[in-house]
CSV table of C-alpha atoms and ligand atoms in Angstrom, one decimal:
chain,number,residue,atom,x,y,z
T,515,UNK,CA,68.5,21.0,16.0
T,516,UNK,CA,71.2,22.2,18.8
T,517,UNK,CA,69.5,26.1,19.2
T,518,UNK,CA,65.8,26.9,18.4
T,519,UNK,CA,64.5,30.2,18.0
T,520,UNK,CA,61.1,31.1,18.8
T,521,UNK,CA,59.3,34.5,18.4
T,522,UNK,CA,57.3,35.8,20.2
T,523,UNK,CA,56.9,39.1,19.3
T,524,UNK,CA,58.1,41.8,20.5
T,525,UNK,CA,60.2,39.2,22.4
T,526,UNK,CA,62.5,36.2,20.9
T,527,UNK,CA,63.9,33.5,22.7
T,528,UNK,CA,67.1,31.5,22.2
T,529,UNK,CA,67.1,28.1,23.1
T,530,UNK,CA,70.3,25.5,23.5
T,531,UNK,CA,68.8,22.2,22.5
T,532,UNK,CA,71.2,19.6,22.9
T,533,UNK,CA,70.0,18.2,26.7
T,534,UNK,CA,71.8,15.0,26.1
T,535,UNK,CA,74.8,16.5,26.4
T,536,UNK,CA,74.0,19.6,29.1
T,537,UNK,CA,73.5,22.1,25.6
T,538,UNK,CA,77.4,21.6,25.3
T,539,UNK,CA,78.5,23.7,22.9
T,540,UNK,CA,79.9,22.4,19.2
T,541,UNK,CA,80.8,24.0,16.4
T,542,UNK,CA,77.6,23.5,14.9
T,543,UNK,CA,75.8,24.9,17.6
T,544,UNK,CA,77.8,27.8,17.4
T,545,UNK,CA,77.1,28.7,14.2
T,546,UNK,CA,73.2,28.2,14.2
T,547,UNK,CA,73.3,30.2,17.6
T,548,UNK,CA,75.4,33.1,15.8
T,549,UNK,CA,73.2,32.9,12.9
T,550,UNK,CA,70.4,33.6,14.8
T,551,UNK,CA,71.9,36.1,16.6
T,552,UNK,CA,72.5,38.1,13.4
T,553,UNK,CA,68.7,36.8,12.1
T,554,UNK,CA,67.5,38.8,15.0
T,555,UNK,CA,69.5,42.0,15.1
T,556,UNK,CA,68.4,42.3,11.6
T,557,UNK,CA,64.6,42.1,13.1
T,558,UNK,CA,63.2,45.4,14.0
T,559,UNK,CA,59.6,43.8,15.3
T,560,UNK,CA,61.9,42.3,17.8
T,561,UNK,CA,62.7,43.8,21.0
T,562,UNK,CA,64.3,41.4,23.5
T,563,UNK,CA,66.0,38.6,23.5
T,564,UNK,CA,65.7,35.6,26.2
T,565,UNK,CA,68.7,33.4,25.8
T,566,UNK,CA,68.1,29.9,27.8
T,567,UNK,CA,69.0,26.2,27.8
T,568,UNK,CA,66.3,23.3,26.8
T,569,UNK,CA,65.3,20.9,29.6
T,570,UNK,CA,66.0,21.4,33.5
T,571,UNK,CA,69.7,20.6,33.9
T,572,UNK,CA,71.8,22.9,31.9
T,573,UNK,CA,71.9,26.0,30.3
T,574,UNK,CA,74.8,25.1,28.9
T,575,UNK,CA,77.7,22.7,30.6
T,576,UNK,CA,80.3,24.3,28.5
T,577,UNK,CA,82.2,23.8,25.0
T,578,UNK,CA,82.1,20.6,24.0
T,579,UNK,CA,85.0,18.9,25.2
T,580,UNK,CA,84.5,15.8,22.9
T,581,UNK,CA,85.2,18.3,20.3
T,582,UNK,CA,87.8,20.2,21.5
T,583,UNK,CA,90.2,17.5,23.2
T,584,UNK,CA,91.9,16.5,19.8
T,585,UNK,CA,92.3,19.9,18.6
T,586,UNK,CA,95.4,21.2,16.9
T,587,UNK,CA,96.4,24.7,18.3
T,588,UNK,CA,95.2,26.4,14.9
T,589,UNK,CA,91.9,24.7,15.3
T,590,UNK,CA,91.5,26.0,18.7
T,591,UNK,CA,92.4,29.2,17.9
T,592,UNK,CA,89.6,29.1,15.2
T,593,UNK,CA,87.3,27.5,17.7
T,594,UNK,CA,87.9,30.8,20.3
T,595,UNK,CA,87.6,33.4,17.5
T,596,UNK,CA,83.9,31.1,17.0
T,597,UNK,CA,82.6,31.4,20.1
T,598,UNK,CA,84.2,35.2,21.0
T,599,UNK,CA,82.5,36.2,17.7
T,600,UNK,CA,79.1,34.3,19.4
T,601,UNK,CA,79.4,37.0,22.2
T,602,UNK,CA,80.1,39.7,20.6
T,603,UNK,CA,77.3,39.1,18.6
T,604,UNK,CA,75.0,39.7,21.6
T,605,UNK,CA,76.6,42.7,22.8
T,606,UNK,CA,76.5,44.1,18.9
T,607,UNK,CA,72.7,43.3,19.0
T,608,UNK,CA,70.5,46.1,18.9
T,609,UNK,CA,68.6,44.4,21.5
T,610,UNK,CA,68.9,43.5,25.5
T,611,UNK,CA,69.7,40.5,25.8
T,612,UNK,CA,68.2,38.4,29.3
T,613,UNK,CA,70.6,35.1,29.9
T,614,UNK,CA,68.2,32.5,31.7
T,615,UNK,CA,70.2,30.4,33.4
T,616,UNK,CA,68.0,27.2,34.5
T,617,UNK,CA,71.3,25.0,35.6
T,618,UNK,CA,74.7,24.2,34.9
T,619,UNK,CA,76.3,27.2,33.1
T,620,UNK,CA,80.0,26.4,33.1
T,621,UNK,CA,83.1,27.5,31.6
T,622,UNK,CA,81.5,28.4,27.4
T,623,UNK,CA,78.2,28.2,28.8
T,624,UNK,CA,79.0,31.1,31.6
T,625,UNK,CA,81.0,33.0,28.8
T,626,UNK,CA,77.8,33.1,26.9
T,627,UNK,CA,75.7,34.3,30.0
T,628,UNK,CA,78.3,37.2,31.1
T,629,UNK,CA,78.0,38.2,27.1
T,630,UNK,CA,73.8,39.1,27.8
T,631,UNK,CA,72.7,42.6,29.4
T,632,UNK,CA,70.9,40.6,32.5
T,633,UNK,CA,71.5,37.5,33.9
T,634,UNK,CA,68.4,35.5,35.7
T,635,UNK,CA,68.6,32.8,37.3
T,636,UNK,CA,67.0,29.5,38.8
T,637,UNK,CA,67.6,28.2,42.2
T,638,UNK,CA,69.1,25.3,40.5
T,639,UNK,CA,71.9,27.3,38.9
T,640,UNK,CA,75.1,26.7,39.0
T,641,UNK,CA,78.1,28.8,37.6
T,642,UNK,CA,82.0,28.2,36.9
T,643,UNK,CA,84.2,28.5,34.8
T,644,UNK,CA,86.1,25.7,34.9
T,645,UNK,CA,88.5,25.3,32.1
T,646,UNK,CA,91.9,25.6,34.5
T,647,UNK,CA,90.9,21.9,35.6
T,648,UNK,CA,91.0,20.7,31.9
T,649,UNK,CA,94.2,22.3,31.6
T,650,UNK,CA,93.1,25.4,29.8
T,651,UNK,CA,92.2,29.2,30.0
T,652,UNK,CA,88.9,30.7,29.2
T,653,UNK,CA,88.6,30.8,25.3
T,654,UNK,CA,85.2,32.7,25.1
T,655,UNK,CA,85.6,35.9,27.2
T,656,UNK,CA,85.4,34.6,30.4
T,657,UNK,CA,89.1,36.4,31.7
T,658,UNK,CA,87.6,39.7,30.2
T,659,UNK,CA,84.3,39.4,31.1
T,660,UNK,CA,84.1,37.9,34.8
T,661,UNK,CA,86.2,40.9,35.9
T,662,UNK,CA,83.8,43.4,34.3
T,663,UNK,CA,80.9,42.1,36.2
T,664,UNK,CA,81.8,40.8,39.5
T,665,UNK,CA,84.8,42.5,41.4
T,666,UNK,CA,87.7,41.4,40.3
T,667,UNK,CA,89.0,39.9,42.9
T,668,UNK,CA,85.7,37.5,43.2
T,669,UNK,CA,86.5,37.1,39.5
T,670,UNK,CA,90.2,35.9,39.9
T,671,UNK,CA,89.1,33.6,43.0
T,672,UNK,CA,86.8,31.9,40.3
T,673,UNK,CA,89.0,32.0,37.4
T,674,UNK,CA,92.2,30.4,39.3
T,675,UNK,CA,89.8,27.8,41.2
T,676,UNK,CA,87.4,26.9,38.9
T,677,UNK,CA,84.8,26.8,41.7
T,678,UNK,CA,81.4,26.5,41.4
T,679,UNK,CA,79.0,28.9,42.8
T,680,UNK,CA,75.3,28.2,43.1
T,681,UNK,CA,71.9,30.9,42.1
T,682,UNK,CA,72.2,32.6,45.8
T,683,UNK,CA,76.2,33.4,46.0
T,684,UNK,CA,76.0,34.4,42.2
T,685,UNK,CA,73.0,36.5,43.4
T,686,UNK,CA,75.1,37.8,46.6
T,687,UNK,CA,78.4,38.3,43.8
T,688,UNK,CA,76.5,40.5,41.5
T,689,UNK,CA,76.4,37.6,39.1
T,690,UNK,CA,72.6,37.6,38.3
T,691,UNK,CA,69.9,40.1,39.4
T,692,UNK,CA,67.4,37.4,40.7
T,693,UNK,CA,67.1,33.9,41.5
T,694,UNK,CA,63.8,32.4,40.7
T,695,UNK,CA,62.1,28.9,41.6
T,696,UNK,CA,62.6,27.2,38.1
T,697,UNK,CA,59.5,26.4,37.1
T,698,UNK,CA,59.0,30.9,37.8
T,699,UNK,CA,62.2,31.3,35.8
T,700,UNK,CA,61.0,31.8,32.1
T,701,UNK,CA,58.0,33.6,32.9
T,702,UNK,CA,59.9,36.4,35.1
T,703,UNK,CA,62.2,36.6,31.8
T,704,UNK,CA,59.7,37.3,29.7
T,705,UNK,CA,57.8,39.7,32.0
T,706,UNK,CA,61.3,41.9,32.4
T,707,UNK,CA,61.7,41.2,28.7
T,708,UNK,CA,57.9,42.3,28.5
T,709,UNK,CA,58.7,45.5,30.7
T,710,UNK,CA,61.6,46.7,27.9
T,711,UNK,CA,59.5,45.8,25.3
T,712,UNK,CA,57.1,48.7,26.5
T,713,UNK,CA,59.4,51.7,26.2
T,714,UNK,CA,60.6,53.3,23.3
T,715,UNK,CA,62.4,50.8,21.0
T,716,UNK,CA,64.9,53.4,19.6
T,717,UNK,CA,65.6,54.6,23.2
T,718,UNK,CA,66.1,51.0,24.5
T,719,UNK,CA,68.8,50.4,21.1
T,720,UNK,CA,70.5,53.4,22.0
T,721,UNK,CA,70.9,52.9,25.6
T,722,UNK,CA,72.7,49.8,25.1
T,723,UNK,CA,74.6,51.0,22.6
T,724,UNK,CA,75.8,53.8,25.1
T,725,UNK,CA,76.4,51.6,27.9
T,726,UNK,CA,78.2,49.0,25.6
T,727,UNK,CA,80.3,51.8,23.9
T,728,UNK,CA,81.0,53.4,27.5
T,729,UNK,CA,82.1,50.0,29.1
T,730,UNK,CA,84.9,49.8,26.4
T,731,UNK,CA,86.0,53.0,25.7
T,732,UNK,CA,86.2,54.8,29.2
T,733,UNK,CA,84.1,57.7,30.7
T,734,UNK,CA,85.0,60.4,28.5
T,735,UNK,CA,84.6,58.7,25.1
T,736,UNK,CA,81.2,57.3,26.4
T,737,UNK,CA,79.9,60.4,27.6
T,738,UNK,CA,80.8,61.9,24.1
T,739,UNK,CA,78.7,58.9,22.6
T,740,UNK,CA,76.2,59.2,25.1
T,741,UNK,CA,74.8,62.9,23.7
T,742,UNK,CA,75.2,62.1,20.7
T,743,UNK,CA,72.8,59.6,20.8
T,744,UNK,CA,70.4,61.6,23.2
T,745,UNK,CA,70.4,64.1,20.5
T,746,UNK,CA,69.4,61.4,17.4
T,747,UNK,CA,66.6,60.3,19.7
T,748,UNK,CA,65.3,64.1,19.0
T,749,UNK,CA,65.2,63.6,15.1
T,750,UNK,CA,62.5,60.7,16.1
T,751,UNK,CA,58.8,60.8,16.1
T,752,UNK,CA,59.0,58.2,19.1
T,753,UNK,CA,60.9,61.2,21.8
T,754,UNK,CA,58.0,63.5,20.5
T,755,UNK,CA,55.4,61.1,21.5
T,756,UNK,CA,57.0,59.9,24.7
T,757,UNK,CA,57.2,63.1,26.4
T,758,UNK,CA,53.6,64.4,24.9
T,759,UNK,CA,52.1,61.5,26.0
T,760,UNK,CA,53.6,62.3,29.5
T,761,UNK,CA,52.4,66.2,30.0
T,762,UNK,CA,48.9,64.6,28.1
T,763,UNK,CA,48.9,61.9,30.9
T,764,UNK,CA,48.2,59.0,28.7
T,765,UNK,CA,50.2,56.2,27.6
T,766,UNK,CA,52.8,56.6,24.9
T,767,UNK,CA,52.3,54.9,21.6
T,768,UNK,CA,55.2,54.1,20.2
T,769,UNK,CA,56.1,53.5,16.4
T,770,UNK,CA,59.9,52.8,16.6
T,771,UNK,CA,60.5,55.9,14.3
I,438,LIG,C1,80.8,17.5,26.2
I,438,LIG,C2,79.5,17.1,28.0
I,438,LIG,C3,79.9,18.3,28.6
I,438,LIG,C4,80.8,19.1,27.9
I,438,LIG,C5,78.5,17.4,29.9
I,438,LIG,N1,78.6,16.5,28.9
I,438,LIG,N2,79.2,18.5,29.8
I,438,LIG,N3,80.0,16.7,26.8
I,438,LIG,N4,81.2,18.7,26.7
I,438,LIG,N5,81.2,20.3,28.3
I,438,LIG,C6,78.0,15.2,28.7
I,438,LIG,C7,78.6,14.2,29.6
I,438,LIG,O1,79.8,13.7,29.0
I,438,LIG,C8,77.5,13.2,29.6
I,438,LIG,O2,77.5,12.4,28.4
I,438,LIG,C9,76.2,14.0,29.5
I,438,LIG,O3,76.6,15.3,29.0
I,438,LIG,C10,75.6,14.2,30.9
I,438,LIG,O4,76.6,14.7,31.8
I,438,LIG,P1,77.1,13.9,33.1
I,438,LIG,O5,78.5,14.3,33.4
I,438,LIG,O6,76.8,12.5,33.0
I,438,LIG,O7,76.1,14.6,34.2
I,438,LIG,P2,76.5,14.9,35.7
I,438,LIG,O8,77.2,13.7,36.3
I,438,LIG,O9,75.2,15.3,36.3
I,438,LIG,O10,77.5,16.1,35.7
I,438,LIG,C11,77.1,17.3,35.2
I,438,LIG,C12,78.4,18.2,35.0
I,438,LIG,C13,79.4,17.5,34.3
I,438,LIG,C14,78.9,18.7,36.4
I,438,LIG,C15,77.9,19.5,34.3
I,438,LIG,O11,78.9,17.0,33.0
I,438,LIG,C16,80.6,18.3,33.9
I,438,LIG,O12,81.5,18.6,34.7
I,438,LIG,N6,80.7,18.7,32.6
I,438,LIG,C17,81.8,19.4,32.1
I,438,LIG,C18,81.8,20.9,32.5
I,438,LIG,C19,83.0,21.7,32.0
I,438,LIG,O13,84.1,21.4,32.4
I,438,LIG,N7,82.7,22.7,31.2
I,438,LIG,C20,83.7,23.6,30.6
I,438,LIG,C21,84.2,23.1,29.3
I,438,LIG,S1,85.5,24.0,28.7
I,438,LIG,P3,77.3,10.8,28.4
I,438,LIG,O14,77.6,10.4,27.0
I,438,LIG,O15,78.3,10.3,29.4
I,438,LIG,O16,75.9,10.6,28.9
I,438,LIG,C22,84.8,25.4,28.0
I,438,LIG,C23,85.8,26.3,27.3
I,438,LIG,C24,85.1,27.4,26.5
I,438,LIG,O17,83.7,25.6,28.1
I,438,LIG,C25,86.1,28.1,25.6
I,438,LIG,C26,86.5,27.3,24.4
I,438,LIG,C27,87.4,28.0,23.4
């Protein structure tokens, strides 16, 4: 089994399970991991998503390059459009997704991280995106996505290098929000996961759905989107309850509805 998935409700967690091989990513791993993906969009009881890398070395070292080195341009192509679709899949989710990054996260592996809503990390992190020393470009987002979170010129530094950068210059970058002793690092995810999980689940879907939609189709368009969305949240039982449970000083129940 390369990815496991284990609920625990209202939280999920992804987890690359191929540690003989630093979770390198194959084809086969992609398509569990996007399955899953979908299995849990689909999954109102869940809320978050924790997406992390079995054993204490890697979240994940990267696409597999035993896979990819024979590959015929078509089958390369095929391979990007698999792991882009992988991404988008977690910016499409309803839910936030938190990226856990206990080690190595390089080139496919750090394409995967800058696709979650949060990045955490361990001390022992280490980021890159390497690909221009094996003679290729990014394949999974990283050109589009490195850019959008760090400042770009950080982003082209690391994208014409392929330099790695360890948890407390990611921190310093903008990278991750927080660097964690490893053995803290899944337990902080799940209490920030824990923390999301607590608010209103429609408001949560709809505020990444606003930021997403904002971040891709410019201010105007996203403020449009944006109160369109505040006003849905007024056809729901959950905005009534939030803001009587406020001016009742209690603590909201809510149903998700
Ligand atoms: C296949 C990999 C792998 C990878 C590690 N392994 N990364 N196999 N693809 N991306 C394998 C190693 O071959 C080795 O197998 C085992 O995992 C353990 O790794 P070691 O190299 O022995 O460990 P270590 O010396 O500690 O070095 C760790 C490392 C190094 C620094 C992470 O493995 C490394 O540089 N890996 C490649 C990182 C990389 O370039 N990633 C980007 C790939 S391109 P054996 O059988 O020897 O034990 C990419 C493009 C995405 O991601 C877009 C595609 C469209």
């Amino acid at each position: 089994m390369s990815v496991r998935l284990e609920r625990e409700e209202p939280l999920a967690l992804l987890v690359l399970d191929r540690p003989e091989r630093l979770n390198a990513l194959d084809t086969g791993s992609l398509r569990t991991l996007l399955a899953a993906i979908r299995e849990l969009a689909a999954d109102e009881r869940i809320r978050v998503v924790i997406l992390t890398g079995a054993g204490d070395r890697a979240f994940a070292a990267g696409a597999d390059i035993g896979e990819m080195v024979e590959k015929s341009p078509a089958e390369a192509l095929a391979f990007a459009e698999l792991g882009q679709a992988v991404c988008r899949a977690i910016e499409e989710a309803p839910q936030p997704y938190i990226a856990a990054v206990n080690g190595y996260a390089l080139g496919g592996g750090c394409e995967l991280a800058l696709a979650c809503d949060i990045r955490l990390a361990s001390e022992r992190a280490v980021f890159a995106q390497p690909e221009v020393t094996l003679g290729i470009p990014p394949g999974w987002g990283g050109s589009q996505r490195l850019p959008r979170v760090v400042p770009p010129g950080i982003a082209g530094e690391l994208l014409y290098t392929g330099r790695r950068v360890g948890a407390q210059e990611a921190l310093r970058i903008g990278l991750v929000n927080a660097v964690y002793p490893a053995e803290e690092l899944l337990e902080r995810a799940r209490e920030l996961a824990r923390q999301i999980a607590a608010n209103g689940p429609i408001a949560v879907r709809l505020t990444k759905a606003a930021v997403r939609f904002g971040l891709e189709h410019g201010l105007e368009a996203g403020l449009a989107y944006e109160r369109q969305l505040f006003a849905h949240a007024f056809t729901t039982g959950d905005q009534r309850e939030g803001m009587r449970a406020f001016l009742e000083k209690r603590r909201p129940t809510f149903l998700g509805r």
